[in-house]
Amino acid sequence: MGDDVFVEDPTVNELEALCANMFGMEAAIFCPSGTMTNQIAIKCHTQPGDEVVCEKLSHIYQYEGGGIAFNAGCSVRLIDGDRGRVTAQQVAESVNNKGDVHKAQTSLVSLENTGNRGGGSCYEFGEFVAIKQICEQHGLALHLDGARIFNAIVAKNESPLGYGQMFDSISVCLSKGLGTPVGSVLLGTKAFIAKARRIRKVFGGGMRQAGYLAAAGIYALNNNVNRLAEDHANAQAIGQALAKKDFALELLPVETNIVICTIGGRYTAATLAAEFKKHDILAIAIAPTQIRLVLHLDVTPVMVEKVMAVIAEL
Ligand SMILES: Cc1ncc(COP(=O)(O)O)c(C=O)c1O
């Protein structure tokens, strides 16, 4: 082990180089969580008083404790998108006029792929190209919350290199479908990552002998990417089983490893989650009427059979 705060842990350095190379980006930094990689990126791309453009369901807005304001001192312009996704036109309409002193300066656009609250929704890559053009016209940075980027890459048969060309920074989570215990990687230019290293220290995210964690990340990137297709097939099967029930009012299209369904009638989302729990099936009521189930590498085919049998009995 070495000390990663001094950039001297060989395994962390190897993980960072591996991930940066996969996406064709200059540099990377390993952090304890996806919240931290997102928040560091937002802090690095903005000045206090700036405005960040994102979709209304974005993790950075909904689930990071108000960190955009707390950590970066920025306001947020929310876009009412489609299952977590925005269009280039909506982004263009959300950019404040730089010459208007009344307005906060727009400096960052943040996208999420796959979209968590959108039910694991995927962007069409062409939309990124169009959004990138708008960002270039207005001098805005473009960040990707790629907590589940590899689910999108596998589902859409895309290349990480394409993403590397499109975004100024990308956050990649290793601890979700990829199955590691801890950690996310933030990607960007050398200069951006040097700044991120300073901010990570300020946020308390500099870890010392972090190589043990990074080793799991290296294993996941080398072994657990292609198998995400199995999680997607399992999510499809569970989604279809759920959709047959009268209490399943609306199933969001299942594009990757997330199943989100609107629940009504005999169950609320909370009572359905409680019913599942009796059978050791963990699901979250993400809203009073919405339940979420997520597939990952620890959910085996036998477990999927069991979930479907339990759903059939409800
Ligand atoms: C889309 C998205 N971004 C970021 C995160 C944050 O990751 P972490 O839980 O590692 O902070 C999550 C976690 O659920 C997520 O779903």
mmCIF file of C-alpha atoms and ligand atoms in Angstrom:
data_model
loop_
_atom_site.group_PDB
_atom_site.id
_atom_site.type_symbol
_atom_site.label_atom_id
_atom_site.label_comp_id
_atom_site.label_asym_id
_atom_site.label_seq_id
_atom_site.Cartn_x
_atom_site.Cartn_y
_atom_site.Cartn_z
ATOM 1 C CA MET A 1 0.000 0.000 0.000
ATOM 2 C CA GLY A 2 1.001 3.601 -0.546
ATOM 3 C CA ASP A 3 -0.646 6.871 0.496
ATOM 4 C CA ASP A 4 -3.158 8.086 -2.077
ATOM 5 C CA VAL A 5 -3.280 11.610 -0.645
ATOM 6 C CA PHE A 6 0.325 11.800 -1.853
ATOM 7 C CA VAL A 7 -0.730 10.047 -5.120
ATOM 8 C CA GLU A 8 1.529 7.183 -4.013
ATOM 9 C CA ASP A 9 -0.797 4.202 -3.816
ATOM 10 C CA PRO A 10 0.108 2.049 -6.841
ATOM 11 C CA THR A 11 -3.275 0.301 -7.039
ATOM 12 C CA VAL A 12 -5.256 3.556 -6.883
ATOM 13 C CA ASN A 13 -2.988 4.997 -9.573
ATOM 14 C CA GLU A 14 -3.568 1.892 -11.691
ATOM 15 C CA LEU A 15 -7.360 2.140 -11.300
ATOM 16 C CA GLU A 16 -7.322 5.836 -12.235
ATOM 17 C CA ALA A 17 -5.188 5.187 -15.328
ATOM 18 C CA LEU A 18 -7.351 2.225 -16.380
ATOM 19 C CA CYS A 19 -10.577 4.196 -16.104
ATOM 20 C CA ALA A 20 -9.158 7.310 -17.821
ATOM 21 C CA ASN A 21 -7.849 5.151 -20.702
ATOM 22 C CA MET A 22 -11.168 3.367 -21.134
ATOM 23 C CA PHE A 23 -12.876 6.716 -21.707
ATOM 24 C CA GLY A 24 -9.940 8.305 -23.551
ATOM 25 C CA MET A 25 -9.732 11.061 -20.938
ATOM 26 C CA GLU A 26 -6.526 12.559 -19.594
ATOM 27 C CA ALA A 27 -6.844 11.857 -15.899
ATOM 28 C CA ALA A 28 -8.972 10.432 -13.102
ATOM 29 C CA ILE A 29 -9.405 10.580 -9.347
ATOM 30 C CA PHE A 30 -10.768 7.850 -7.056
ATOM 31 C CA CYS A 31 -13.264 9.029 -4.431
ATOM 32 C CA PRO A 32 -15.342 7.385 -1.698
ATOM 33 C CA SER A 33 -18.746 7.982 -3.351
ATOM 34 C CA GLY A 34 -20.654 9.094 -6.423
ATOM 35 C CA THR A 35 -22.065 11.979 -4.439
ATOM 36 C CA MET A 36 -18.528 13.185 -3.820
ATOM 37 C CA THR A 37 -17.407 12.842 -7.459
ATOM 38 C CA ASN A 38 -20.481 14.789 -8.600
ATOM 39 C CA GLN A 39 -20.057 17.467 -5.955
ATOM 40 C CA ILE A 40 -16.344 17.873 -6.656
ATOM 41 C CA ALA A 41 -17.122 18.259 -10.373
ATOM 42 C CA ILE A 42 -19.785 20.896 -9.691
ATOM 43 C CA LYS A 43 -17.424 22.791 -7.369
ATOM 44 C CA CYS A 44 -14.585 22.675 -9.920
ATOM 45 C CA HIS A 45 -16.709 23.834 -12.869
ATOM 46 C CA THR A 46 -18.437 26.766 -11.139
ATOM 47 C CA GLN A 47 -18.000 29.920 -9.068
ATOM 48 C CA PRO A 48 -20.337 30.816 -6.158
ATOM 49 C CA GLY A 49 -23.414 32.577 -7.572
ATOM 50 C CA ASP A 50 -23.368 30.640 -10.847
ATOM 51 C CA GLU A 51 -26.275 28.525 -12.036
ATOM 52 C CA VAL A 52 -26.257 24.787 -12.816
ATOM 53 C CA VAL A 53 -28.693 23.408 -15.402
ATOM 54 C CA CYS A 54 -30.079 19.900 -14.788
ATOM 55 C CA GLU A 55 -33.221 17.801 -15.056
ATOM 56 C CA LYS A 56 -35.729 17.996 -12.173
ATOM 57 C CA LEU A 57 -35.204 14.342 -11.151
ATOM 58 C CA SER A 58 -31.387 14.554 -11.209
ATOM 59 C CA HIS A 59 -29.531 12.852 -8.376
ATOM 60 C CA ILE A 60 -27.355 15.968 -7.957
ATOM 61 C CA TYR A 61 -30.493 17.979 -7.168
ATOM 62 C CA GLN A 62 -32.786 15.428 -5.482
ATOM 63 C CA TYR A 63 -30.441 13.297 -3.438
ATOM 64 C CA GLU A 64 -27.206 15.093 -2.641
ATOM 65 C CA GLY A 65 -28.418 17.034 0.375
ATOM 66 C CA GLY A 66 -28.581 20.418 -1.337
ATOM 67 C CA GLY A 67 -24.862 20.071 -2.043
ATOM 68 C CA ILE A 68 -25.002 22.307 -5.123
ATOM 69 C CA ALA A 69 -25.843 25.237 -2.847
ATOM 70 C CA PHE A 70 -23.925 24.000 0.206
ATOM 71 C CA ASN A 71 -20.643 23.093 -1.484
ATOM 72 C CA ALA A 72 -20.545 25.259 -4.583
ATOM 73 C CA GLY A 73 -22.843 28.175 -3.654
ATOM 74 C CA CYS A 74 -24.742 27.796 -6.920
ATOM 75 C CA SER A 75 -28.400 28.045 -7.851
ATOM 76 C CA VAL A 76 -30.102 25.426 -10.004
ATOM 77 C CA ARG A 77 -32.189 25.738 -13.179
ATOM 78 C CA LEU A 78 -34.397 22.661 -13.355
ATOM 79 C CA ILE A 79 -35.616 21.287 -16.659
ATOM 80 C CA ASP A 80 -38.896 19.359 -16.837
ATOM 81 C CA GLY A 81 -37.588 16.507 -18.987
ATOM 82 C CA ASP A 82 -38.644 13.039 -20.033
ATOM 83 C CA ARG A 83 -37.757 10.313 -17.513
ATOM 84 C CA GLY A 84 -34.741 12.291 -16.356
ATOM 85 C CA ARG A 85 -33.531 13.219 -19.833
ATOM 86 C CA VAL A 86 -33.385 16.701 -21.358
ATOM 87 C CA THR A 87 -33.224 17.873 -24.962
ATOM 88 C CA ALA A 88 -30.723 20.280 -26.471
ATOM 89 C CA GLN A 89 -33.548 22.741 -27.048
ATOM 90 C CA GLN A 90 -34.525 22.640 -23.367
ATOM 91 C CA VAL A 91 -30.898 23.250 -22.417
ATOM 92 C CA ALA A 92 -30.677 26.189 -24.851
ATOM 93 C CA GLU A 93 -33.824 27.694 -23.298
ATOM 94 C CA SER A 94 -32.343 27.372 -19.791
ATOM 95 C CA VAL A 95 -29.143 29.346 -20.378
ATOM 96 C CA ASN A 96 -29.243 32.830 -18.856
ATOM 97 C CA ASN A 97 -28.205 35.855 -20.885
ATOM 98 C CA LYS A 98 -24.624 36.648 -19.779
ATOM 99 C CA GLY A 99 -25.167 40.363 -20.423
ATOM 100 C CA ASP A 100 -28.140 40.603 -18.034
ATOM 101 C CA VAL A 101 -26.853 41.630 -14.593
ATOM 102 C CA HIS A 102 -30.086 40.447 -12.966
ATOM 103 C CA LYS A 103 -29.396 36.849 -13.850
ATOM 104 C CA ALA A 104 -27.112 34.243 -12.334
ATOM 105 C CA GLN A 105 -24.385 33.216 -14.754
ATOM 106 C CA THR A 106 -25.055 29.787 -16.207
ATOM 107 C CA SER A 107 -21.777 27.879 -16.156
ATOM 108 C CA LEU A 108 -22.543 24.146 -16.036
ATOM 109 C CA VAL A 109 -24.928 21.625 -17.573
ATOM 110 C CA SER A 110 -25.143 18.270 -15.782
ATOM 111 C CA LEU A 111 -26.742 15.195 -17.367
ATOM 112 C CA GLU A 112 -27.426 11.749 -15.858
ATOM 113 C CA ASN A 113 -27.078 8.462 -17.793
ATOM 114 C CA THR A 114 -28.705 6.154 -16.991
ATOM 115 C CA GLY A 115 -31.366 8.220 -15.234
ATOM 116 C CA ASN A 116 -32.025 6.745 -11.796
ATOM 117 C CA ARG A 117 -35.454 8.297 -11.183
ATOM 118 C CA GLY A 118 -36.215 7.867 -14.866
ATOM 119 C CA GLY A 119 -36.196 4.084 -14.297
ATOM 120 C CA GLY A 120 -32.712 3.520 -15.708
ATOM 121 C CA SER A 121 -33.531 5.499 -18.858
ATOM 122 C CA CYS A 122 -30.838 5.961 -21.526
ATOM 123 C CA TYR A 123 -30.119 8.961 -23.715
ATOM 124 C CA GLU A 124 -29.805 8.667 -27.481
ATOM 125 C CA PHE A 125 -26.164 9.566 -28.113
ATOM 126 C CA GLY A 126 -27.155 12.138 -30.758
ATOM 127 C CA GLU A 127 -28.786 14.232 -28.031
ATOM 128 C CA PHE A 128 -25.414 14.528 -26.271
ATOM 129 C CA VAL A 129 -23.891 15.832 -29.500
ATOM 130 C CA ALA A 130 -26.604 18.481 -29.802
ATOM 131 C CA ILE A 131 -26.335 19.444 -26.102
ATOM 132 C CA LYS A 132 -22.536 19.675 -26.392
ATOM 133 C CA GLN A 133 -22.973 22.151 -29.260
ATOM 134 C CA ILE A 134 -25.204 24.367 -27.103
ATOM 135 C CA CYS A 135 -22.620 24.212 -24.294
ATOM 136 C CA GLU A 136 -19.825 25.200 -26.676
ATOM 137 C CA GLN A 137 -21.885 28.126 -28.053
ATOM 138 C CA HIS A 138 -22.407 29.470 -24.532
ATOM 139 C CA GLY A 139 -19.058 28.515 -22.974
ATOM 140 C CA LEU A 140 -20.626 26.051 -20.523
ATOM 141 C CA ALA A 141 -19.008 22.997 -18.988
ATOM 142 C CA LEU A 142 -20.775 19.648 -19.514
ATOM 143 C CA HIS A 143 -20.723 17.067 -16.699
ATOM 144 C CA LEU A 144 -22.095 13.526 -16.782
ATOM 145 C CA ASP A 145 -23.360 11.809 -13.659
ATOM 146 C CA GLY A 146 -22.494 8.379 -14.995
ATOM 147 C CA ALA A 147 -23.276 6.491 -11.793
ATOM 148 C CA ARG A 148 -24.624 3.762 -14.108
ATOM 149 C CA ILE A 149 -22.793 4.739 -17.294
ATOM 150 C CA PHE A 150 -21.792 1.150 -18.043
ATOM 151 C CA ASN A 151 -25.434 0.052 -17.925
ATOM 152 C CA ALA A 152 -26.143 2.608 -20.673
ATOM 153 C CA ILE A 153 -23.027 1.602 -22.635
ATOM 154 C CA VAL A 154 -24.009 -2.090 -22.544
ATOM 155 C CA ALA A 155 -27.717 -1.478 -23.242
ATOM 156 C CA LYS A 156 -27.026 0.844 -26.195
ATOM 157 C CA ASN A 157 -23.906 -0.947 -27.436
ATOM 158 C CA GLU A 158 -21.892 2.266 -27.110
ATOM 159 C CA SER A 159 -18.194 2.972 -26.558
ATOM 160 C CA PRO A 160 -16.777 4.659 -23.450
ATOM 161 C CA LEU A 161 -14.454 6.556 -25.805
ATOM 162 C CA GLY A 162 -17.441 8.350 -27.349
ATOM 163 C CA TYR A 163 -18.423 9.585 -23.894
ATOM 164 C CA GLY A 164 -14.890 10.771 -23.230
ATOM 165 C CA GLN A 165 -15.062 13.017 -26.281
ATOM 166 C CA MET A 166 -18.425 14.470 -25.300
ATOM 167 C CA PHE A 167 -18.089 15.453 -21.642
ATOM 168 C CA ASP A 168 -15.731 17.733 -19.709
ATOM 169 C CA SER A 169 -16.104 15.481 -16.675
ATOM 170 C CA ILE A 170 -17.661 12.095 -15.989
ATOM 171 C CA SER A 171 -18.471 10.455 -12.659
ATOM 172 C CA VAL A 172 -18.428 6.650 -12.803
ATOM 173 C CA CYS A 173 -19.683 4.575 -9.850
ATOM 174 C CA LEU A 174 -17.964 1.256 -9.152
ATOM 175 C CA SER A 175 -20.205 0.362 -6.233
ATOM 176 C CA LYS A 176 -23.545 -0.086 -8.006
ATOM 177 C CA GLY A 177 -24.176 -2.699 -10.721
ATOM 178 C CA LEU A 178 -20.418 -3.207 -11.064
ATOM 179 C CA GLY A 179 -20.424 -4.660 -7.575
ATOM 180 C CA THR A 180 -17.488 -3.163 -5.636
ATOM 181 C CA PRO A 181 -17.919 -2.309 -1.956
ATOM 182 C CA VAL A 182 -16.900 1.354 -2.239
ATOM 183 C CA GLY A 183 -15.963 4.039 -4.661
ATOM 184 C CA SER A 184 -16.439 6.227 -7.690
ATOM 185 C CA VAL A 185 -14.023 7.696 -10.209
ATOM 186 C CA LEU A 186 -14.134 11.228 -11.601
ATOM 187 C CA LEU A 187 -12.648 11.742 -15.074
ATOM 188 C CA GLY A 188 -11.478 14.918 -16.800
ATOM 189 C CA THR A 189 -8.468 16.815 -18.100
ATOM 190 C CA LYS A 190 -5.193 16.812 -16.150
ATOM 191 C CA ALA A 191 -5.800 20.389 -15.020
ATOM 192 C CA PHE A 192 -9.378 19.609 -13.942
ATOM 193 C CA ILE A 193 -8.312 16.533 -11.958
ATOM 194 C CA ALA A 194 -5.489 18.491 -10.281
ATOM 195 C CA LYS A 195 -8.155 20.948 -9.085
ATOM 196 C CA ALA A 196 -10.418 18.033 -8.109
ATOM 197 C CA ARG A 197 -7.603 16.577 -5.979
ATOM 198 C CA ARG A 198 -7.528 19.786 -3.938
ATOM 199 C CA ILE A 199 -11.323 19.855 -3.557
ATOM 200 C CA ARG A 200 -11.415 16.151 -2.601
ATOM 201 C CA LYS A 201 -9.020 16.941 0.248
ATOM 202 C CA VAL A 202 -11.169 19.886 1.375
ATOM 203 C CA PHE A 203 -14.283 17.660 1.322
ATOM 204 C CA GLY A 204 -12.475 15.099 3.492
ATOM 205 C CA GLY A 205 -12.391 12.497 0.742
ATOM 206 C CA GLY A 206 -8.634 11.953 0.563
ATOM 207 C CA MET A 207 -8.102 8.324 1.563
ATOM 208 C CA ARG A 208 -4.726 6.933 2.596
ATOM 209 C CA GLN A 209 -4.138 3.197 1.951
ATOM 210 C CA ALA A 210 -7.062 3.004 -0.485
ATOM 211 C CA GLY A 211 -5.483 0.384 -2.753
ATOM 212 C CA TYR A 212 -7.613 -2.416 -1.301
ATOM 213 C CA LEU A 213 -10.717 -0.569 -2.509
ATOM 214 C CA ALA A 214 -9.154 0.344 -5.847
ATOM 215 C CA ALA A 215 -8.234 -3.311 -6.479
ATOM 216 C CA ALA A 216 -11.936 -4.181 -6.359
ATOM 217 C CA GLY A 217 -12.567 -1.372 -8.870
ATOM 218 C CA ILE A 218 -9.952 -2.737 -11.268
ATOM 219 C CA TYR A 219 -11.500 -6.197 -10.993
ATOM 220 C CA ALA A 220 -14.988 -4.785 -11.655
ATOM 221 C CA LEU A 221 -13.925 -2.821 -14.735
ATOM 222 C CA ASN A 222 -12.158 -5.876 -16.170
ATOM 223 C CA ASN A 223 -14.795 -8.495 -15.314
ATOM 224 C CA ASN A 224 -18.202 -7.071 -14.445
ATOM 225 C CA VAL A 225 -19.123 -4.791 -17.357
ATOM 226 C CA ASN A 226 -20.437 -7.167 -20.035
ATOM 227 C CA ARG A 227 -22.459 -9.176 -17.535
ATOM 228 C CA LEU A 228 -24.632 -6.108 -16.861
ATOM 229 C CA ALA A 229 -26.758 -7.410 -19.767
ATOM 230 C CA GLU A 230 -27.876 -10.227 -17.402
ATOM 231 C CA ASP A 231 -29.153 -7.635 -14.914
ATOM 232 C CA HIS A 232 -31.036 -5.921 -17.738
ATOM 233 C CA ALA A 233 -32.704 -9.194 -18.772
ATOM 234 C CA ASN A 234 -33.613 -9.895 -15.122
ATOM 235 C CA ALA A 235 -35.087 -6.410 -14.749
ATOM 236 C CA GLN A 236 -37.176 -7.003 -17.892
ATOM 237 C CA ALA A 237 -38.526 -10.268 -16.499
ATOM 238 C CA ILE A 238 -39.411 -8.748 -13.126
ATOM 239 C CA GLY A 239 -40.945 -5.685 -14.799
ATOM 240 C CA GLN A 240 -43.156 -7.878 -16.970
ATOM 241 C CA ALA A 241 -44.258 -9.949 -13.967
ATOM 242 C CA LEU A 242 -45.133 -6.775 -12.052
ATOM 243 C CA ALA A 243 -46.984 -5.198 -14.981
ATOM 244 C CA LYS A 244 -49.514 -8.079 -14.948
ATOM 245 C CA LYS A 245 -50.769 -7.142 -11.470
ATOM 246 C CA ASP A 246 -53.821 -4.940 -11.013
ATOM 247 C CA PHE A 247 -52.011 -2.797 -8.411
ATOM 248 C CA ALA A 248 -49.233 -1.963 -10.934
ATOM 249 C CA LEU A 249 -50.697 1.189 -12.449
ATOM 250 C CA GLU A 250 -47.767 2.264 -14.614
ATOM 251 C CA LEU A 251 -44.455 0.539 -15.247
ATOM 252 C CA LEU A 252 -41.748 2.854 -16.585
ATOM 253 C CA PRO A 253 -40.070 1.365 -19.668
ATOM 254 C CA VAL A 254 -37.380 -1.031 -18.383
ATOM 255 C CA GLU A 255 -34.259 -0.079 -20.354
ATOM 256 C CA THR A 256 -31.511 -1.269 -18.023
ATOM 257 C CA ASN A 257 -31.311 -2.640 -14.441
ATOM 258 C CA ILE A 258 -33.963 -0.501 -12.729
ATOM 259 C CA VAL A 259 -37.670 -1.273 -12.388
ATOM 260 C CA ILE A 260 -39.907 1.616 -11.308
ATOM 261 C CA CYS A 261 -43.638 1.128 -11.057
ATOM 262 C CA THR A 262 -46.546 3.314 -9.932
ATOM 263 C CA ILE A 263 -48.611 1.431 -7.361
ATOM 264 C CA GLY A 264 -52.270 1.880 -6.409
ATOM 265 C CA GLY A 265 -55.397 0.025 -5.315
ATOM 266 C CA ARG A 266 -54.617 -2.791 -2.860
ATOM 267 C CA TYR A 267 -51.140 -1.494 -2.047
ATOM 268 C CA THR A 268 -49.282 1.731 -1.554
ATOM 269 C CA ALA A 269 -45.620 1.721 -2.517
ATOM 270 C CA ALA A 270 -44.732 1.407 1.192
ATOM 271 C CA THR A 271 -47.083 -1.520 1.922
ATOM 272 C CA LEU A 272 -45.873 -3.326 -1.207
ATOM 273 C CA ALA A 273 -42.233 -2.806 -0.126
ATOM 274 C CA ALA A 274 -43.184 -4.194 3.321
ATOM 275 C CA GLU A 275 -44.829 -7.225 1.678
ATOM 276 C CA PHE A 276 -41.692 -7.827 -0.395
ATOM 277 C CA LYS A 277 -39.551 -7.532 2.719
ATOM 278 C CA LYS A 278 -41.443 -10.391 4.371
ATOM 279 C CA HIS A 279 -39.944 -12.523 1.570
ATOM 280 C CA ASP A 280 -36.437 -11.005 1.935
ATOM 281 C CA ILE A 281 -36.909 -8.961 -1.240
ATOM 282 C CA LEU A 282 -35.690 -5.415 -0.732
ATOM 283 C CA ALA A 283 -37.379 -2.639 -2.695
ATOM 284 C CA ILE A 284 -37.683 1.083 -2.009
ATOM 285 C CA ALA A 285 -40.822 3.200 -1.973
ATOM 286 C CA ILE A 286 -39.226 6.168 -3.751
ATOM 287 C CA ALA A 287 -42.522 8.093 -3.568
ATOM 288 C CA PRO A 288 -45.881 7.348 -1.891
ATOM 289 C CA THR A 289 -47.041 5.784 -5.163
ATOM 290 C CA GLN A 290 -43.762 4.567 -6.707
ATOM 291 C CA ILE A 291 -41.662 1.521 -5.941
ATOM 292 C CA ARG A 292 -38.136 0.821 -7.232
ATOM 293 C CA LEU A 293 -36.323 -2.492 -7.618
ATOM 294 C CA VAL A 294 -32.695 -2.569 -8.768
ATOM 295 C CA LEU A 295 -30.797 -5.535 -10.219
ATOM 296 C CA HIS A 296 -27.077 -6.102 -9.719
ATOM 297 C CA LEU A 297 -24.525 -8.898 -9.830
ATOM 298 C CA ASP A 298 -25.449 -10.345 -6.441
ATOM 299 C CA VAL A 299 -28.998 -11.068 -7.598
ATOM 300 C CA THR A 300 -28.773 -14.595 -8.972
ATOM 301 C CA PRO A 301 -31.165 -16.335 -11.420
ATOM 302 C CA VAL A 302 -32.602 -18.337 -8.502
ATOM 303 C CA MET A 303 -33.400 -15.113 -6.665
ATOM 304 C CA VAL A 304 -35.052 -13.662 -9.769
ATOM 305 C CA GLU A 305 -37.257 -16.791 -10.014
ATOM 306 C CA LYS A 306 -38.226 -16.287 -6.387
ATOM 307 C CA VAL A 307 -39.096 -12.603 -6.915
ATOM 308 C CA MET A 308 -41.303 -13.519 -9.858
ATOM 309 C CA ALA A 309 -43.020 -16.282 -7.887
ATOM 310 C CA VAL A 310 -43.695 -13.873 -4.995
ATOM 311 C CA ILE A 311 -45.092 -11.255 -7.394
ATOM 312 C CA ALA A 312 -47.344 -13.859 -9.013
ATOM 313 C CA GLU A 313 -48.790 -14.711 -5.570
ATOM 314 C CA LEU A 314 -49.539 -11.118 -4.543
HETATM 315 C C1 LIG B 1 -27.608 8.680 -10.532
HETATM 316 C C2 LIG B 1 -26.817 8.648 -9.270
HETATM 317 N N1 LIG B 1 -25.815 9.520 -9.110
HETATM 318 C C3 LIG B 1 -25.059 9.530 -7.995
HETATM 319 C C4 LIG B 1 -25.290 8.647 -6.975
HETATM 320 C C5 LIG B 1 -24.464 8.755 -5.734
HETATM 321 O O1 LIG B 1 -23.690 7.672 -5.463
HETATM 322 P P1 LIG B 1 -23.211 7.341 -3.953
HETATM 323 O O2 LIG B 1 -24.337 6.597 -3.332
HETATM 324 O O3 LIG B 1 -21.976 6.526 -4.154
HETATM 325 O O4 LIG B 1 -22.936 8.644 -3.277
HETATM 326 C C6 LIG B 1 -26.329 7.728 -7.082
HETATM 327 C C7 LIG B 1 -26.584 6.785 -5.973
HETATM 328 O O5 LIG B 1 -27.617 6.195 -5.827
HETATM 329 C C8 LIG B 1 -27.122 7.720 -8.262
HETATM 330 O O6 LIG B 1 -28.144 6.874 -8.419
#
